[in-house]
Amino acid sequence: MQLPRPVGREAASRKYDILSALMAFALSQDKHVQRQILRIMALITTRYNWQRDELTMGQAEIARMWSVDDRTVKREMARLRAQGWLVLKRQGARGRVSVYGMDLNRMLEDTRPAWPLIGEDFVARLDPAGTAPAGQGTSNVVPLRAAPSPVADGSVWAAAQARLHQEDAAIYGAWFHALTSAGLEANCLTLAAPTRFHATYVATNLKERLLRALRQIDPSLRDVRLLG
């Protein structure tokens, strides 16, 4: 799905659609994701030039707006770039701040699971071809979280999935169910996520829980790697 640049006669509605998708996705996640998305929404609504696809704002200004220190700004901007939401267009130099672009299509793709929470009209408008996941209710948060129980196939990952599902079915459905095994080498299991955002979130916030479940199945495992 390629969203046209939000300029011209329909610019306002496209902008609201992007912000609505971000909002709905944030509200369906935990406080860490909510805070991250609130921060990028602040950048979008205050300093982003939609027509030129440019965000020009110094770290000190961002830190002041976010009520954080410069180190937090550097760390958060790096995460947003790793997720593909921010794109560095021109590196800052002496007397000149960096210029970023926004990958709006990446944002929409990563927030796609939350579209049905807004309503069928929203899904139909953003995805007229009907490629959004089916079977998710229009206003009920449960379908977003629900996931079938893991299928036992004798693998370490399947057994770990069963344990994670038993511990917390909601977190399993939101974050672990979509991960697939991509190989085991040197006591490190590689898992593939559907998006870079998904992989980054699990690696940042859920890796310890994931590794603990894996080691309960196979104590020889030393690490787990997430690919998006």
PDB file of N, CA and C in Angstrom, residues 78-175:
ATOM      1  N   ALA A  78      17.182   7.568  17.392  1.00  0.00           N
ATOM      2  CA  ALA A  78      17.847   6.392  16.819  1.00  0.00           C
ATOM      3  C   ALA A  78      16.864   5.228  16.697  1.00  0.00           C
ATOM      4  N   ARG A  79      16.016   5.050  17.700  1.00  0.00           N
ATOM      5  CA  ARG A  79      15.017   3.977  17.639  1.00  0.00           C
ATOM      6  C   ARG A  79      14.027   4.219  16.513  1.00  0.00           C
ATOM      7  N   LEU A  80      13.589   5.457  16.358  1.00  0.00           N
ATOM      8  CA  LEU A  80      12.636   5.777  15.299  1.00  0.00           C
ATOM      9  C   LEU A  80      13.249   5.575  13.919  1.00  0.00           C
ATOM     10  N   ARG A  81      14.547   5.856  13.790  1.00  0.00           N
ATOM     11  CA  ARG A  81      15.219   5.587  12.516  1.00  0.00           C
ATOM     12  C   ARG A  81      15.340   4.089  12.281  1.00  0.00           C
ATOM     13  N   ALA A  82      15.653   3.331  13.345  1.00  0.00           N
ATOM     14  CA  ALA A  82      15.783   1.881  13.206  1.00  0.00           C
ATOM     15  C   ALA A  82      14.454   1.244  12.806  1.00  0.00           C
ATOM     16  N   GLN A  83      13.349   1.810  13.281  1.00  0.00           N
ATOM     17  CA  GLN A  83      12.027   1.303  12.927  1.00  0.00           C
ATOM     18  C   GLN A  83      11.622   1.691  11.510  1.00  0.00           C
ATOM     19  N   GLY A  84      12.337   2.641  10.928  1.00  0.00           N
ATOM     20  CA  GLY A  84      12.005   3.086   9.587  1.00  0.00           C
ATOM     21  C   GLY A  84      10.988   4.206   9.549  1.00  0.00           C
ATOM     22  N   TRP A  85      10.591   4.716  10.710  1.00  0.00           N
ATOM     23  CA  TRP A  85       9.613   5.800  10.737  1.00  0.00           C
ATOM     24  C   TRP A  85      10.260   7.138  10.413  1.00  0.00           C
ATOM     25  N   LEU A  86      11.461   7.353  10.881  1.00  0.00           N
ATOM     26  CA  LEU A  86      12.227   8.555  10.556  1.00  0.00           C
ATOM     27  C   LEU A  86      13.310   8.190   9.539  1.00  0.00           C
ATOM     28  N   VAL A  87      13.522   9.067   8.576  1.00  0.00           N
ATOM     29  CA  VAL A  87      14.544   8.847   7.548  1.00  0.00           C
ATOM     30  C   VAL A  87      15.459  10.068   7.534  1.00  0.00           C
ATOM     31  N   LEU A  88      16.743   9.846   7.753  1.00  0.00           N
ATOM     32  CA  LEU A  88      17.696  10.948   7.734  1.00  0.00           C
ATOM     33  C   LEU A  88      17.932  11.396   6.295  1.00  0.00           C
ATOM     34  N   LYS A  89      17.597  12.657   6.008  1.00  0.00           N
ATOM     35  CA  LYS A  89      17.756  13.197   4.663  1.00  0.00           C
ATOM     36  C   LYS A  89      19.035  14.022   4.526  1.00  0.00           C
ATOM     37  N   ARG A  90      19.413  14.703   5.599  1.00  0.00           N
ATOM     38  CA  ARG A  90      20.655  15.470   5.568  1.00  0.00           C
ATOM     39  C   ARG A  90      21.238  15.532   6.971  1.00  0.00           C
ATOM     40  N   GLN A  91      22.456  15.054   7.121  1.00  0.00           N
ATOM     41  CA  GLN A  91      23.117  15.044   8.420  1.00  0.00           C
ATOM     42  C   GLN A  91      23.439  16.472   8.858  1.00  0.00           C
ATOM     43  N   GLY A  92      23.219  16.737  10.131  1.00  0.00           N
ATOM     44  CA  GLY A  92      23.522  18.054  10.659  1.00  0.00           C
ATOM     45  C   GLY A  92      25.015  18.326  10.663  1.00  0.00           C
ATOM     46  N   ALA A  93      25.351  19.572  10.547  1.00  0.00           N
ATOM     47  CA  ALA A  93      26.748  20.008  10.570  1.00  0.00           C
ATOM     48  C   ALA A  93      26.825  21.258  11.446  1.00  0.00           C
ATOM     49  N   ARG A  94      27.991  21.832  11.542  1.00  0.00           N
ATOM     50  CA  ARG A  94      28.170  23.015  12.388  1.00  0.00           C
ATOM     51  C   ARG A  94      27.219  24.136  11.944  1.00  0.00           C
ATOM     52  N   GLY A  95      26.381  24.569  12.887  1.00  0.00           N
ATOM     53  CA  GLY A  95      25.444  25.640  12.593  1.00  0.00           C
ATOM     54  C   GLY A  95      24.221  25.223  11.812  1.00  0.00           C
ATOM     55  N   ARG A  96      24.044  23.909  11.605  1.00  0.00           N
ATOM     56  CA  ARG A  96      22.906  23.434  10.820  1.00  0.00           C
ATOM     57  C   ARG A  96      22.394  22.122  11.410  1.00  0.00           C
ATOM     58  N   VAL A  97      21.093  22.033  11.661  1.00  0.00           N
ATOM     59  CA  VAL A  97      20.523  20.838  12.271  1.00  0.00           C
ATOM     60  C   VAL A  97      20.236  19.793  11.205  1.00  0.00           C
ATOM     61  N   SER A  98      20.066  18.552  11.632  1.00  0.00           N
ATOM     62  CA  SER A  98      19.739  17.467  10.707  1.00  0.00           C
ATOM     63  C   SER A  98      18.330  17.655  10.148  1.00  0.00           C
ATOM     64  N   VAL A  99      18.130  17.142   8.963  1.00  0.00           N
ATOM     65  CA  VAL A  99      16.810  17.174   8.325  1.00  0.00           C
ATOM     66  C   VAL A  99      16.330  15.734   8.175  1.00  0.00           C
ATOM     67  N   TYR A 100      15.122  15.473   8.655  1.00  0.00           N
ATOM     68  CA  TYR A 100      14.542  14.130   8.594  1.00  0.00           C
ATOM     69  C   TYR A 100      13.309  14.134   7.702  1.00  0.00           C
ATOM     70  N   GLY A 101      13.024  12.978   7.145  1.00  0.00           N
ATOM     71  CA  GLY A 101      11.761  12.738   6.477  1.00  0.00           C
ATOM     72  C   GLY A 101      10.974  11.726   7.283  1.00  0.00           C
ATOM     73  N   MET A 102       9.708  11.565   6.960  1.00  0.00           N
ATOM     74  CA  MET A 102       8.841  10.608   7.636  1.00  0.00           C
ATOM     75  C   MET A 102       8.385   9.559   6.626  1.00  0.00           C
ATOM     76  N   ASP A 103       8.572   8.295   6.950  1.00  0.00           N
ATOM     77  CA  ASP A 103       8.063   7.229   6.087  1.00  0.00           C
ATOM     78  C   ASP A 103       6.626   6.942   6.521  1.00  0.00           C
ATOM     79  N   LEU A 104       5.691   7.689   5.961  1.00  0.00           N
ATOM     80  CA  LEU A 104       4.288   7.582   6.360  1.00  0.00           C
ATOM     81  C   LEU A 104       3.708   6.217   6.003  1.00  0.00           C
ATOM     82  N   ASN A 105       4.147   5.642   4.889  1.00  0.00           N
ATOM     83  CA  ASN A 105       3.655   4.318   4.508  1.00  0.00           C
ATOM     84  C   ASN A 105       4.102   3.255   5.506  1.00  0.00           C
ATOM     85  N   ARG A 106       5.332   3.378   6.014  1.00  0.00           N
ATOM     86  CA  ARG A 106       5.820   2.446   7.036  1.00  0.00           C
ATOM     87  C   ARG A 106       5.000   2.586   8.308  1.00  0.00           C
ATOM     88  N   MET A 107       4.689   3.812   8.698  1.00  0.00           N
ATOM     89  CA  MET A 107       3.875   4.023   9.893  1.00  0.00           C
ATOM     90  C   MET A 107       2.512   3.363   9.751  1.00  0.00           C
ATOM     91  N   LEU A 108       1.889   3.551   8.593  1.00  0.00           N
ATOM     92  CA  LEU A 108       0.574   2.955   8.384  1.00  0.00           C
ATOM     93  C   LEU A 108       0.649   1.435   8.375  1.00  0.00           C
ATOM     94  N   GLU A 109       1.666   0.900   7.739  1.00  0.00           N
ATOM     95  CA  GLU A 109       1.798  -0.561   7.686  1.00  0.00           C
ATOM     96  C   GLU A 109       2.001  -1.136   9.081  1.00  0.00           C
ATOM     97  N   ASP A 110       2.812  -0.472   9.898  1.00  0.00           N
ATOM     98  CA  ASP A 110       3.081  -0.970  11.242  1.00  0.00           C
ATOM     99  C   ASP A 110       1.884  -0.807  12.171  1.00  0.00           C
ATOM    100  N   THR A 111       1.028   0.162  11.889  1.00  0.00           N
ATOM    101  CA  THR A 111      -0.153   0.369  12.739  1.00  0.00           C
ATOM    102  C   THR A 111      -1.392  -0.334  12.195  1.00  0.00           C
ATOM    103  N   ARG A 112      -1.245  -1.048  11.097  1.00  0.00           N
ATOM    104  CA  ARG A 112      -2.383  -1.714  10.446  1.00  0.00           C
ATOM    105  C   ARG A 112      -3.231  -2.565  11.393  1.00  0.00           C
ATOM    106  N   PRO A 113      -2.634  -3.320  12.356  1.00  0.00           N
ATOM    107  CA  PRO A 113      -3.483  -4.138  13.233  1.00  0.00           C
ATOM    108  C   PRO A 113      -4.516  -3.337  14.025  1.00  0.00           C
ATOM    109  N   ALA A 114      -4.299  -2.035  14.191  1.00  0.00           N
ATOM    110  CA  ALA A 114      -5.225  -1.226  14.990  1.00  0.00           C
ATOM    111  C   ALA A 114      -6.301  -0.546  14.150  1.00  0.00           C
ATOM    112  N   TRP A 115      -6.215  -0.618  12.841  1.00  0.00           N
ATOM    113  CA  TRP A 115      -7.208   0.065  12.009  1.00  0.00           C
ATOM    114  C   TRP A 115      -8.637  -0.347  12.328  1.00  0.00           C
ATOM    115  N   PRO A 116      -8.926  -1.668  12.472  1.00  0.00           N
ATOM    116  CA  PRO A 116     -10.316  -2.056  12.745  1.00  0.00           C
ATOM    117  C   PRO A 116     -10.861  -1.474  14.048  1.00  0.00           C
ATOM    118  N   LEU A 117      -9.991  -1.071  14.961  1.00  0.00           N
ATOM    119  CA  LEU A 117     -10.457  -0.479  16.211  1.00  0.00           C
ATOM    120  C   LEU A 117     -11.098   0.879  15.979  1.00  0.00           C
ATOM    121  N   ILE A 118     -10.756   1.529  14.875  1.00  0.00           N
ATOM    122  CA  ILE A 118     -11.351   2.825  14.544  1.00  0.00           C
ATOM    123  C   ILE A 118     -12.699   2.629  13.865  1.00  0.00           C
ATOM    124  N   GLY A 119     -12.777   1.642  12.978  1.00  0.00           N
ATOM    125  CA  GLY A 119     -14.051   1.362  12.319  1.00  0.00           C
ATOM    126  C   GLY A 119     -13.880   0.839  10.915  1.00  0.00           C
ATOM    127  N   GLU A 120     -14.936   0.213  10.396  1.00  0.00           N
ATOM    128  CA  GLU A 120     -14.886  -0.361   9.059  1.00  0.00           C
ATOM    129  C   GLU A 120     -14.678   0.700   7.987  1.00  0.00           C
ATOM    130  N   ASP A 121     -15.249   1.891   8.200  1.00  0.00           N
ATOM    131  CA  ASP A 121     -15.085   2.957   7.214  1.00  0.00           C
ATOM    132  C   ASP A 121     -13.628   3.376   7.098  1.00  0.00           C
ATOM    133  N   PHE A 122     -12.922   3.372   8.235  1.00  0.00           N
ATOM    134  CA  PHE A 122     -11.511   3.743   8.224  1.00  0.00           C
ATOM    135  C   PHE A 122     -10.694   2.706   7.464  1.00  0.00           C
ATOM    136  N   VAL A 123     -10.951   1.418   7.727  1.00  0.00           N
ATOM    137  CA  VAL A 123     -10.238   0.343   7.031  1.00  0.00           C
ATOM    138  C   VAL A 123     -10.507   0.416   5.527  1.00  0.00           C
ATOM    139  N   ALA A 124     -11.782   0.621   5.162  1.00  0.00           N
ATOM    140  CA  ALA A 124     -12.135   0.677   3.746  1.00  0.00           C
ATOM    141  C   ALA A 124     -11.482   1.861   3.047  1.00  0.00           C
ATOM    142  N   ARG A 125     -11.341   2.975   3.752  1.00  0.00           N
ATOM    143  CA  ARG A 125     -10.740   4.167   3.151  1.00  0.00           C
ATOM    144  C   ARG A 125      -9.238   3.990   2.927  1.00  0.00           C
ATOM    145  N   LEU A 126      -8.559   3.400   3.905  1.00  0.00           N
ATOM    146  CA  LEU A 126      -7.114   3.232   3.775  1.00  0.00           C
ATOM    147  C   LEU A 126      -6.734   2.003   2.972  1.00  0.00           C
ATOM    148  N   ASP A 127      -7.633   1.025   2.926  1.00  0.00           N
ATOM    149  CA  ASP A 127      -7.306  -0.234   2.266  1.00  0.00           C
ATOM    150  C   ASP A 127      -8.458  -0.657   1.362  1.00  0.00           C
ATOM    151  N   PRO A 128      -8.756   0.111   0.317  1.00  0.00           N
ATOM    152  CA  PRO A 128      -9.907  -0.202  -0.544  1.00  0.00           C
ATOM    153  C   PRO A 128      -9.791  -1.550  -1.228  1.00  0.00           C
ATOM    154  N   ALA A 129      -8.576  -2.065  -1.368  1.00  0.00           N
ATOM    155  CA  ALA A 129      -8.405  -3.377  -2.017  1.00  0.00           C
ATOM    156  C   ALA A 129      -8.736  -4.527  -1.084  1.00  0.00           C
ATOM    157  N   GLY A 130      -8.928  -4.212   0.197  1.00  0.00           N
ATOM    158  CA  GLY A 130      -9.311  -5.259   1.139  1.00  0.00           C
ATOM    159  C   GLY A 130      -8.195  -6.165   1.558  1.00  0.00           C
ATOM    160  N   THR A 131      -6.958  -5.646   1.688  1.00  0.00           N
ATOM    161  CA  THR A 131      -5.830  -6.492   2.066  1.00  0.00           C
ATOM    162  C   THR A 131      -5.550  -6.459   3.550  1.00  0.00           C
ATOM    163  N   ALA A 132      -6.298  -5.677   4.321  1.00  0.00           N
ATOM    164  CA  ALA A 132      -6.109  -5.652   5.772  1.00  0.00           C
ATOM    165  C   ALA A 132      -6.539  -6.975   6.362  1.00  0.00           C
ATOM    166  N   PRO A 133      -5.976  -7.399   7.483  1.00  0.00           N
ATOM    167  CA  PRO A 133      -6.325  -8.668   8.090  1.00  0.00           C
ATOM    168  C   PRO A 133      -7.812  -8.780   8.329  1.00  0.00           C
ATOM    169  N   ALA A 134      -8.378  -9.908   7.972  1.00  0.00           N
ATOM    170  CA  ALA A 134      -9.806 -10.127   8.174  1.00  0.00           C
ATOM    171  C   ALA A 134     -10.069 -10.678   9.555  1.00  0.00           C
ATOM    172  N   GLY A 135     -11.350 -10.597   9.948  1.00  0.00           N
ATOM    173  CA  GLY A 135     -11.754 -11.216  11.199  1.00  0.00           C
ATOM    174  C   GLY A 135     -11.493 -10.387  12.420  1.00  0.00           C
ATOM    175  N   GLN A 136     -11.089  -9.096  12.255  1.00  0.00           N
ATOM    176  CA  GLN A 136     -10.884  -8.248  13.400  1.00  0.00           C
ATOM    177  C   GLN A 136     -12.081  -7.330  13.514  1.00  0.00           C
ATOM    178  N   GLY A 137     -12.723  -7.304  14.671  1.00  0.00           N
ATOM    179  CA  GLY A 137     -13.941  -6.535  14.869  1.00  0.00           C
ATOM    180  C   GLY A 137     -13.716  -5.062  14.667  1.00  0.00           C
ATOM    181  N   THR A 138     -14.814  -4.321  14.511  1.00  0.00           N
ATOM    182  CA  THR A 138     -14.716  -2.909  14.207  1.00  0.00           C
ATOM    183  C   THR A 138     -14.473  -2.063  15.432  1.00  0.00           C
ATOM    184  N   SER A 139     -14.889  -2.503  16.601  1.00  0.00           N
ATOM    185  CA  SER A 139     -14.740  -1.656  17.776  1.00  0.00           C
ATOM    186  C   SER A 139     -14.313  -2.431  19.011  1.00  0.00           C
ATOM    187  N   ASN A 140     -14.004  -3.674  18.857  1.00  0.00           N
ATOM    188  CA  ASN A 140     -13.663  -4.505  20.006  1.00  0.00           C
ATOM    189  C   ASN A 140     -12.174  -4.782  20.007  1.00  0.00           C
ATOM    190  N   VAL A 141     -11.501  -4.503  21.117  1.00  0.00           N
ATOM    191  CA  VAL A 141     -10.059  -4.672  21.193  1.00  0.00           C
ATOM    192  C   VAL A 141      -9.633  -6.130  21.271  1.00  0.00           C
ATOM    193  N   VAL A 142     -10.547  -7.016  21.605  1.00  0.00           N
ATOM    194  CA  VAL A 142     -10.180  -8.412  21.809  1.00  0.00           C
ATOM    195  C   VAL A 142      -9.586  -9.057  20.563  1.00  0.00           C
ATOM    196  N   PRO A 143     -10.182  -8.879  19.342  1.00  0.00           N
ATOM    197  CA  PRO A 143      -9.602  -9.520  18.175  1.00  0.00           C
ATOM    198  C   PRO A 143      -8.167  -9.117  17.908  1.00  0.00           C
ATOM    199  N   LEU A 144      -7.769  -7.907  18.281  1.00  0.00           N
ATOM    200  CA  LEU A 144      -6.391  -7.498  18.069  1.00  0.00           C
ATOM    201  C   LEU A 144      -5.439  -8.333  18.894  1.00  0.00           C
ATOM    202  N   ARG A 145      -5.875  -8.707  20.094  1.00  0.00           N
ATOM    203  CA  ARG A 145      -5.012  -9.434  21.005  1.00  0.00           C
ATOM    204  C   ARG A 145      -5.138 -10.951  20.870  1.00  0.00           C
ATOM    205  N   ALA A 146      -6.318 -11.407  20.438  1.00  0.00           N
ATOM    206  CA  ALA A 146      -6.561 -12.838  20.419  1.00  0.00           C
ATOM    207  C   ALA A 146      -5.687 -13.528  19.388  1.00  0.00           C
ATOM    208  N   ALA A 147      -5.227 -14.710  19.733  1.00  0.00           N
ATOM    209  CA  ALA A 147      -4.429 -15.502  18.802  1.00  0.00           C
ATOM    210  C   ALA A 147      -4.642 -16.967  19.145  1.00  0.00           C
ATOM    211  N   PRO A 148      -4.616 -17.846  18.150  1.00  0.00           N
ATOM    212  CA  PRO A 148      -4.800 -19.263  18.442  1.00  0.00           C
ATOM    213  C   PRO A 148      -3.651 -19.816  19.264  1.00  0.00           C
ATOM    214  N   SER A 149      -3.931 -20.872  19.974  1.00  0.00           N
ATOM    215  CA  SER A 149      -2.889 -21.511  20.768  1.00  0.00           C
ATOM    216  C   SER A 149      -1.793 -22.039  19.856  1.00  0.00           C
ATOM    217  N   PRO A 150      -0.555 -22.033  20.321  1.00  0.00           N
ATOM    218  CA  PRO A 150       0.557 -22.520  19.486  1.00  0.00           C
ATOM    219  C   PRO A 150       0.371 -23.983  19.110  1.00  0.00           C
ATOM    220  N   VAL A 151       0.864 -24.324  17.932  1.00  0.00           N
ATOM    221  CA  VAL A 151       0.792 -25.706  17.452  1.00  0.00           C
ATOM    222  C   VAL A 151       2.104 -26.407  17.810  1.00  0.00           C
ATOM    223  N   ALA A 152       2.016 -27.495  18.536  1.00  0.00           N
ATOM    224  CA  ALA A 152       3.217 -28.231  18.934  1.00  0.00           C
ATOM    225  C   ALA A 152       3.770 -28.991  17.738  1.00  0.00           C
ATOM    226  N   ASP A 153       5.026 -28.697  17.400  1.00  0.00           N
ATOM    227  CA  ASP A 153       5.659 -29.406  16.282  1.00  0.00           C
ATOM    228  C   ASP A 153       7.003 -30.025  16.688  1.00  0.00           C
ATOM    229  N   GLY A 154       7.267 -30.016  17.996  1.00  0.00           N
ATOM    230  CA  GLY A 154       8.501 -30.607  18.486  1.00  0.00           C
ATOM    231  C   GLY A 154       9.688 -29.679  18.519  1.00  0.00           C
ATOM    232  N   SER A 155       9.526 -28.445  18.024  1.00  0.00           N
ATOM    233  CA  SER A 155      10.644 -27.508  17.992  1.00  0.00           C
ATOM    234  C   SER A 155      10.751 -26.741  19.302  1.00  0.00           C
ATOM    235  N   VAL A 156      11.931 -26.188  19.545  1.00  0.00           N
ATOM    236  CA  VAL A 156      12.150 -25.388  20.748  1.00  0.00           C
ATOM    237  C   VAL A 156      11.247 -24.163  20.741  1.00  0.00           C
ATOM    238  N   TRP A 157      11.117 -23.513  19.589  1.00  0.00           N
ATOM    239  CA  TRP A 157      10.315 -22.309  19.516  1.00  0.00           C
ATOM    240  C   TRP A 157       8.835 -22.596  19.766  1.00  0.00           C
ATOM    241  N   ALA A 158       8.316 -23.675  19.225  1.00  0.00           N
ATOM    242  CA  ALA A 158       6.914 -24.019  19.458  1.00  0.00           C
ATOM    243  C   ALA A 158       6.657 -24.278  20.938  1.00  0.00           C
ATOM    244  N   ALA A 159       7.576 -24.973  21.595  1.00  0.00           N
ATOM    245  CA  ALA A 159       7.423 -25.244  23.026  1.00  0.00           C
ATOM    246  C   ALA A 159       7.496 -23.953  23.838  1.00  0.00           C
ATOM    247  N   ALA A 160       8.394 -23.057  23.438  1.00  0.00           N
ATOM    248  CA  ALA A 160       8.503 -21.766  24.127  1.00  0.00           C
ATOM    249  C   ALA A 160       7.250 -20.935  23.903  1.00  0.00           C
ATOM    250  N   GLN A 161       6.696 -20.986  22.704  1.00  0.00           N
ATOM    251  CA  GLN A 161       5.456 -20.267  22.423  1.00  0.00           C
ATOM    252  C   GLN A 161       4.324 -20.746  23.325  1.00  0.00           C
ATOM    253  N   ALA A 162       4.243 -22.055  23.517  1.00  0.00           N
ATOM    254  CA  ALA A 162       3.200 -22.606  24.389  1.00  0.00           C
ATOM    255  C   ALA A 162       3.349 -22.070  25.812  1.00  0.00           C
ATOM    256  N   ARG A 163       4.582 -21.962  26.275  1.00  0.00           N
ATOM    257  CA  ARG A 163       4.836 -21.444  27.622  1.00  0.00           C
ATOM    258  C   ARG A 163       4.465 -19.958  27.704  1.00  0.00           C
ATOM    259  N   LEU A 164       4.853 -19.203  26.690  1.00  0.00           N
ATOM    260  CA  LEU A 164       4.537 -17.775  26.663  1.00  0.00           C
ATOM    261  C   LEU A 164       3.031 -17.543  26.588  1.00  0.00           C
ATOM    262  N   HIS A 165       2.337 -18.370  25.834  1.00  0.00           N
ATOM    263  CA  HIS A 165       0.878 -18.273  25.727  1.00  0.00           C
ATOM    264  C   HIS A 165       0.224 -18.557  27.073  1.00  0.00           C
ATOM    265  N   GLN A 166       0.760 -19.524  27.783  1.00  0.00           N
ATOM    266  CA  GLN A 166       0.206 -19.876  29.092  1.00  0.00           C
ATOM    267  C   GLN A 166       0.450 -18.762  30.108  1.00  0.00           C
ATOM    268  N   GLU A 167       1.605 -18.117  30.015  1.00  0.00           N
ATOM    269  CA  GLU A 167       1.936 -17.041  30.964  1.00  0.00           C
ATOM    270  C   GLU A 167       1.045 -15.831  30.775  1.00  0.00           C
ATOM    271  N   ASP A 168       0.862 -15.400  29.538  1.00  0.00           N
ATOM    272  CA  ASP A 168       0.074 -14.196  29.256  1.00  0.00           C
ATOM    273  C   ASP A 168      -0.419 -14.258  27.821  1.00  0.00           C
ATOM    274  N   ALA A 169      -1.673 -14.664  27.658  1.00  0.00           N
ATOM    275  CA  ALA A 169      -2.216 -14.861  26.314  1.00  0.00           C
ATOM    276  C   ALA A 169      -2.300 -13.548  25.536  1.00  0.00           C
ATOM    277  N   ALA A 170      -2.540 -12.434  26.231  1.00  0.00           N
ATOM    278  CA  ALA A 170      -2.665 -11.147  25.545  1.00  0.00           C
ATOM    279  C   ALA A 170      -1.334 -10.710  24.944  1.00  0.00           C
ATOM    280  N   ILE A 171      -0.273 -10.756  25.742  1.00  0.00           N
ATOM    281  CA  ILE A 171       1.041 -10.372  25.240  1.00  0.00           C
ATOM    282  C   ILE A 171       1.497 -11.346  24.167  1.00  0.00           C
ATOM    283  N   TYR A 172       1.220 -12.624  24.375  1.00  0.00           N
ATOM    284  CA  TYR A 172       1.572 -13.611  23.363  1.00  0.00           C
ATOM    285  C   TYR A 172       0.891 -13.270  22.041  1.00  0.00           C
ATOM    286  N   GLY A 173      -0.419 -12.986  22.090  1.00  0.00           N
ATOM    287  CA  GLY A 173      -1.154 -12.697  20.870  1.00  0.00           C
ATOM    288  C   GLY A 173      -0.673 -11.443  20.165  1.00  0.00           C
ATOM    289  N   ALA A 174      -0.292 -10.434  20.963  1.00  0.00           N
ATOM    290  CA  ALA A 174       0.123  -9.159  20.377  1.00  0.00           C
ATOM    291  C   ALA A 174       1.527  -9.207  19.800  1.00  0.00           C
ATOM    292  N   TRP A 175       2.456  -9.955  20.467  1.00  0.00           N
ATOM    293  CA  TRP A 175       3.863  -9.825  20.108  1.00  0.00           C
ATOM    294  C   TRP A 175       4.584 -11.119  19.764  1.00  0.00           C
TER     295      TRP A 175
END
